[in-house]
CSV table of C-alpha atoms in Angstrom, one decimal:
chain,number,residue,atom,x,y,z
A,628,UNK,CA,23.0,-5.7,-2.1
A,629,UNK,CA,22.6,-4.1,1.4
A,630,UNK,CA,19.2,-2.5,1.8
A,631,UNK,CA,19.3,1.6,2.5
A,632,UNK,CA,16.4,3.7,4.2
A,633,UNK,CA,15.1,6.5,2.6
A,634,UNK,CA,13.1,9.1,3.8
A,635,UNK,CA,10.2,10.2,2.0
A,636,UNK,CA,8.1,13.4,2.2
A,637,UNK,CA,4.2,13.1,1.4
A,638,UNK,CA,3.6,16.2,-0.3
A,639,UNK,CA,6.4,14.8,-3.2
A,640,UNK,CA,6.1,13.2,-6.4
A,641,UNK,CA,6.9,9.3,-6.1
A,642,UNK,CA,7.6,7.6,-9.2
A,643,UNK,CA,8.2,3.7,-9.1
A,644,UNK,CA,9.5,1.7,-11.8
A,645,UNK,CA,9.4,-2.0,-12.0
A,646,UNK,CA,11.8,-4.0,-13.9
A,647,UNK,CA,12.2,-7.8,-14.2
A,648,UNK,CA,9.9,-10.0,-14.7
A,649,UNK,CA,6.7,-11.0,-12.9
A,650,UNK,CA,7.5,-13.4,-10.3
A,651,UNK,CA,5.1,-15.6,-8.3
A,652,UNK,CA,4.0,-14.7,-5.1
A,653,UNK,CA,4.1,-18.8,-3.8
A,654,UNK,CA,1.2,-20.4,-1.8
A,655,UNK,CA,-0.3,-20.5,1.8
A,656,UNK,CA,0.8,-24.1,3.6
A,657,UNK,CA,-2.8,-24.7,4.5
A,658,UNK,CA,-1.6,-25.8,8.3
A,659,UNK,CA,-0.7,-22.4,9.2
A,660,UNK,CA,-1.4,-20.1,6.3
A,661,UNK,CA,1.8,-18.8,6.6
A,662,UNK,CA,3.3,-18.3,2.8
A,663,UNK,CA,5.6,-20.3,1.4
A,664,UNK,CA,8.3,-19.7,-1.8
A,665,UNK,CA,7.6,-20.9,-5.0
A,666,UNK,CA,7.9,-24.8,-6.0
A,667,UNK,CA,9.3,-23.8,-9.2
A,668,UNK,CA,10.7,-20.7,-8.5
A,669,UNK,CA,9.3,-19.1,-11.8
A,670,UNK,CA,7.8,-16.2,-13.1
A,671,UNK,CA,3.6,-16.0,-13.3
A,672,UNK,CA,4.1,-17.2,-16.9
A,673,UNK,CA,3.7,-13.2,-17.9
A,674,UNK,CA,0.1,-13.2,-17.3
A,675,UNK,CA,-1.8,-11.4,-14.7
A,676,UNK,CA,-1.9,-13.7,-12.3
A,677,UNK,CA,-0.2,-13.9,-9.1
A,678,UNK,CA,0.6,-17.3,-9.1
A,679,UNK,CA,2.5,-20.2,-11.5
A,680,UNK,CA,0.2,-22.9,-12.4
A,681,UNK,CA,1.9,-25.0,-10.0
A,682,UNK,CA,2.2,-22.9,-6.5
A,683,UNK,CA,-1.9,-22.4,-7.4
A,684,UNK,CA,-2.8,-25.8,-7.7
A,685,UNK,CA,-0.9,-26.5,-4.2
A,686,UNK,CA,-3.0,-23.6,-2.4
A,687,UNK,CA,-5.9,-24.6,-4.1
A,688,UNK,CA,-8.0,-21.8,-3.0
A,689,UNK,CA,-10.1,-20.4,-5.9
A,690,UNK,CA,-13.0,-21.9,-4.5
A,691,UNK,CA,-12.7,-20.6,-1.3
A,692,UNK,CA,-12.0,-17.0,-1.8
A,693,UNK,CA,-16.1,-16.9,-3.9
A,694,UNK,CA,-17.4,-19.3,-0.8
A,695,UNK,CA,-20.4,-17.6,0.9
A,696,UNK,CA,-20.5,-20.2,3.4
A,697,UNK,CA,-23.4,-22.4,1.7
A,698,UNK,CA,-22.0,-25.6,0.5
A,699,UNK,CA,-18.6,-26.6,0.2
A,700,UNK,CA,-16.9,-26.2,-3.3
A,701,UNK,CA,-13.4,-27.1,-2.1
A,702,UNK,CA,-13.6,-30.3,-0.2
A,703,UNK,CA,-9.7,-30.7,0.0
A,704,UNK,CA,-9.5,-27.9,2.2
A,705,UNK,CA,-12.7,-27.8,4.2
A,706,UNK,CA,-10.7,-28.7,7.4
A,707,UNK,CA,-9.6,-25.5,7.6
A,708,UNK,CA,-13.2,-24.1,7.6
A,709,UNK,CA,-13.3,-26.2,10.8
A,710,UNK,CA,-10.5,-23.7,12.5
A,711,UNK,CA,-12.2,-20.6,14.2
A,712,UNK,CA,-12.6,-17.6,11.6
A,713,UNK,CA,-13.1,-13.7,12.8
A,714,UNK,CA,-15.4,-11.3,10.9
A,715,UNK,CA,-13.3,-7.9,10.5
A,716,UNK,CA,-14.6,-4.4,9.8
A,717,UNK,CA,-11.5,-2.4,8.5
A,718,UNK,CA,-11.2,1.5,7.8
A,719,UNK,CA,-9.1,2.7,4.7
A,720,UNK,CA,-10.1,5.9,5.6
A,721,UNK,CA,-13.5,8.0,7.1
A,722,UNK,CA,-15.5,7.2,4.4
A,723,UNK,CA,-14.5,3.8,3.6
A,724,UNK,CA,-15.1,0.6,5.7
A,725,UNK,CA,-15.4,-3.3,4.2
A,726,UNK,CA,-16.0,-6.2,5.8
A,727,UNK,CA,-14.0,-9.1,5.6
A,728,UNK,CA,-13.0,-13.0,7.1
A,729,UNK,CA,-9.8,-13.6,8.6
A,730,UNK,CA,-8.4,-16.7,9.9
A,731,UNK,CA,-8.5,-16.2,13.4
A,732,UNK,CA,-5.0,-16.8,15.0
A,733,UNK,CA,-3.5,-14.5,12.2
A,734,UNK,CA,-6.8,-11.4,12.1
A,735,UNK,CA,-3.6,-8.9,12.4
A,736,UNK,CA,-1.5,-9.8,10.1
A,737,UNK,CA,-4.8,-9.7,7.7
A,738,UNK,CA,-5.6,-6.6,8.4
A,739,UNK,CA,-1.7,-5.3,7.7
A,740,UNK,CA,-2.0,-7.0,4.3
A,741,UNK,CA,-4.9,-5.4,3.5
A,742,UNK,CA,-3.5,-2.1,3.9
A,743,UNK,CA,-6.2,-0.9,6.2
A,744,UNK,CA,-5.4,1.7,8.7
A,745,UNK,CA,-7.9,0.6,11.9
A,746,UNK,CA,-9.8,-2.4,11.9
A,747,UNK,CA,-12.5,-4.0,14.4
A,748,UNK,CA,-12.8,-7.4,14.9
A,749,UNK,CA,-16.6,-8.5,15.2
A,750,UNK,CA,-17.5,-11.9,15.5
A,751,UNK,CA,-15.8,-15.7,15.9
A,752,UNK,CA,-16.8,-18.7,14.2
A,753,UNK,CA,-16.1,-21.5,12.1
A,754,UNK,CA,-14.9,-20.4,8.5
A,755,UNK,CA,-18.5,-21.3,6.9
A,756,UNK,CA,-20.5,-19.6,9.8
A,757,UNK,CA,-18.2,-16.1,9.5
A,758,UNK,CA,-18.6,-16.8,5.6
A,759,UNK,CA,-22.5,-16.7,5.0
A,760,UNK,CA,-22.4,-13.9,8.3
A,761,UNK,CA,-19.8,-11.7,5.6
A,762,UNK,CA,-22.4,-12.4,3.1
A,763,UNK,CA,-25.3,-11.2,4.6
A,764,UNK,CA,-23.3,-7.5,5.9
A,765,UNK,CA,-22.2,-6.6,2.5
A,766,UNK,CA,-25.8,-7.4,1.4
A,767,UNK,CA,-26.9,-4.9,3.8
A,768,UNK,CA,-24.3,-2.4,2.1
A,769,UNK,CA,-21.1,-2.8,3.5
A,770,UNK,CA,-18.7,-4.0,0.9
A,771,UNK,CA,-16.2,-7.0,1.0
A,772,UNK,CA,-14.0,-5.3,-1.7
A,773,UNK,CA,-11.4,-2.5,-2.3
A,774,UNK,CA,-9.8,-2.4,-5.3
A,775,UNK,CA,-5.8,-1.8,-5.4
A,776,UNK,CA,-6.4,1.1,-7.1
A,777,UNK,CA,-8.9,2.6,-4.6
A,778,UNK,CA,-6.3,1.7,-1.8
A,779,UNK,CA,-3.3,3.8,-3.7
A,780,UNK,CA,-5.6,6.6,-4.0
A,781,UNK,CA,-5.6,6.7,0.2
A,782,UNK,CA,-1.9,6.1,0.1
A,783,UNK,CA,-1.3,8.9,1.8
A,784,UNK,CA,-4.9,9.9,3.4
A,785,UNK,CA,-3.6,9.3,6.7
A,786,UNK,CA,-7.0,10.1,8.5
A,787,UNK,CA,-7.5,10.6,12.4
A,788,UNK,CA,-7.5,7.8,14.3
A,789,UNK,CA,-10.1,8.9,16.1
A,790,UNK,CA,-12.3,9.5,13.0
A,791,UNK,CA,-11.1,6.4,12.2
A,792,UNK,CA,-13.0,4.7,15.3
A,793,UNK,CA,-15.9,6.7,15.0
A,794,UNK,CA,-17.0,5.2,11.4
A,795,UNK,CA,-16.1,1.8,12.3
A,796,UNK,CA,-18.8,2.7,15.4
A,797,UNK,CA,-21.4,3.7,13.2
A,798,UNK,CA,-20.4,0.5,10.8
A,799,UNK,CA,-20.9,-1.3,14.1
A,800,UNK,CA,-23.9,-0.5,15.0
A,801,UNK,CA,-25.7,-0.9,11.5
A,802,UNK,CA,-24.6,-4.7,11.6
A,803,UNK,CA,-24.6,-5.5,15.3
A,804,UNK,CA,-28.0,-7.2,15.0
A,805,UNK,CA,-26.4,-9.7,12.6
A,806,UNK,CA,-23.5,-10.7,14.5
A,807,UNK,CA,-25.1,-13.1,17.0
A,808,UNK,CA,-26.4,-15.7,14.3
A,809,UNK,CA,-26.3,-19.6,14.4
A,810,UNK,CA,-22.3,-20.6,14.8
A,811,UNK,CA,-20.9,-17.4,15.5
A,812,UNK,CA,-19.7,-15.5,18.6
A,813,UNK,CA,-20.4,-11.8,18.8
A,814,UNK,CA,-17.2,-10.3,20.1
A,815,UNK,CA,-18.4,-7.7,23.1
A,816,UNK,CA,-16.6,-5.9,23.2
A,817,UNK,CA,-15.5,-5.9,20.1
A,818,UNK,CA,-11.3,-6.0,19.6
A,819,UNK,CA,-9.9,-2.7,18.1
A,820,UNK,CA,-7.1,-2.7,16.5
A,821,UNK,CA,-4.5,-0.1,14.3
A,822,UNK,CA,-2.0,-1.3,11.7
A,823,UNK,CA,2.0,-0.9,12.8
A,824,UNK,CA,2.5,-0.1,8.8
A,825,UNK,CA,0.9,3.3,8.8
A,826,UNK,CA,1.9,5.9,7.1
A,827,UNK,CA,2.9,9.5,8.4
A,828,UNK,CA,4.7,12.2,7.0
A,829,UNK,CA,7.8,11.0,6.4
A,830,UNK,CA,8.0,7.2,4.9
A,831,UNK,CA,10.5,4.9,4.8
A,832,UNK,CA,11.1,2.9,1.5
A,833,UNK,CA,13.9,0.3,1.2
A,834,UNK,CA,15.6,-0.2,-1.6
């Protein structure tokens, strides 16, 4: 049927309802990481996962999203790690920033799908270089992680930009001193940028 635009008002309840089955979410084509449908247009077998046994075996990248950059667990795809990487610092809201590796060509459409509201992009390297250089800035206490719960609690924050850019400043200068490290680029200036799906007042859903 024809999609319809709503308009939606913060300040109101929202109540969503999902019916159907689970369905998988497909794979990444690992020459250009842009998503492709399901092989066998299933569901996710009912389980928790994302992905049918199939579409997961063809992305094939379990490995890769624990890699720290070390050795290479996932040998299939490690010409990718050859393509350049960037090292992202993104703001869910004023109090909230994570790190994060991005294939490079696509860092913006990253940073949409993580639901972040401001990002800064850091530092360019290989995909094992920006790797172990994630590593070592969430162990100096910036975390990689934000749990989908965490990020629907901010649903509707919908912070100042400019408090925005100020913590991803102070973020900024905590790390800078790691950026510059063996195979990676230190981006000066660094590359601001703000998601096109923010949220404001009024939201459109389509149904």
């Amino acid at each position: 049927s024809d999609k319809e635009i709503y308009s939606f008002e913060a300040s109101k309840e929202l109540r969503i309802k999902i019916v159907g089955k689970r369905s998988c979410i497909g794979y990444l084509r690992e020459s250009d990481e842009i998503r492709q449908s399901c092989i066998a247009n299933e569901s996710s077998n009912g389980s928790n996962r994302s992905q049918c046994p199939d579409c997961a075996i063809e992305e094939n990248r379990a490995a890769c999203i624990r890699c720290r950059g070390i050795s290479c667990a996932n040998p299939s795809r490690a010409r990718y790690c050859d393509l350049p990487h960037a090292l992202y610092l993104a703001a869910f809201n004023s109090d909230l920033i994570k790190v994060g590796v991005a294939f490079f060509e696509r860092r913006r459409v990253r940073i949409d799908r993580q639901g972040a509201s401001t990002a800064m992009f850091v530092a360019k390297g290989n995909g094992r270089d920006i790797r172990m250089l994630e590593n070592q800035i969430k162990e100096s206490g910036v975390p990689d992680k934000v749990s989908a719960k965490r990020k629907l609690d901010l649903l509707f924050d919908n912070p100042k930009e400019e408090q925005l850019f100020d913590s991803l400043e102070k973020s900024y200068d905590k790390v800078k001193g790691l950026l510059d490290t063996k195979g990676c680029e230190s981006l000066n200036p660094a590359e601001y940028y703000s998601s096109a799906a923010r949220f404001t007042d009024e939201v459109p859903f389509l149904t």
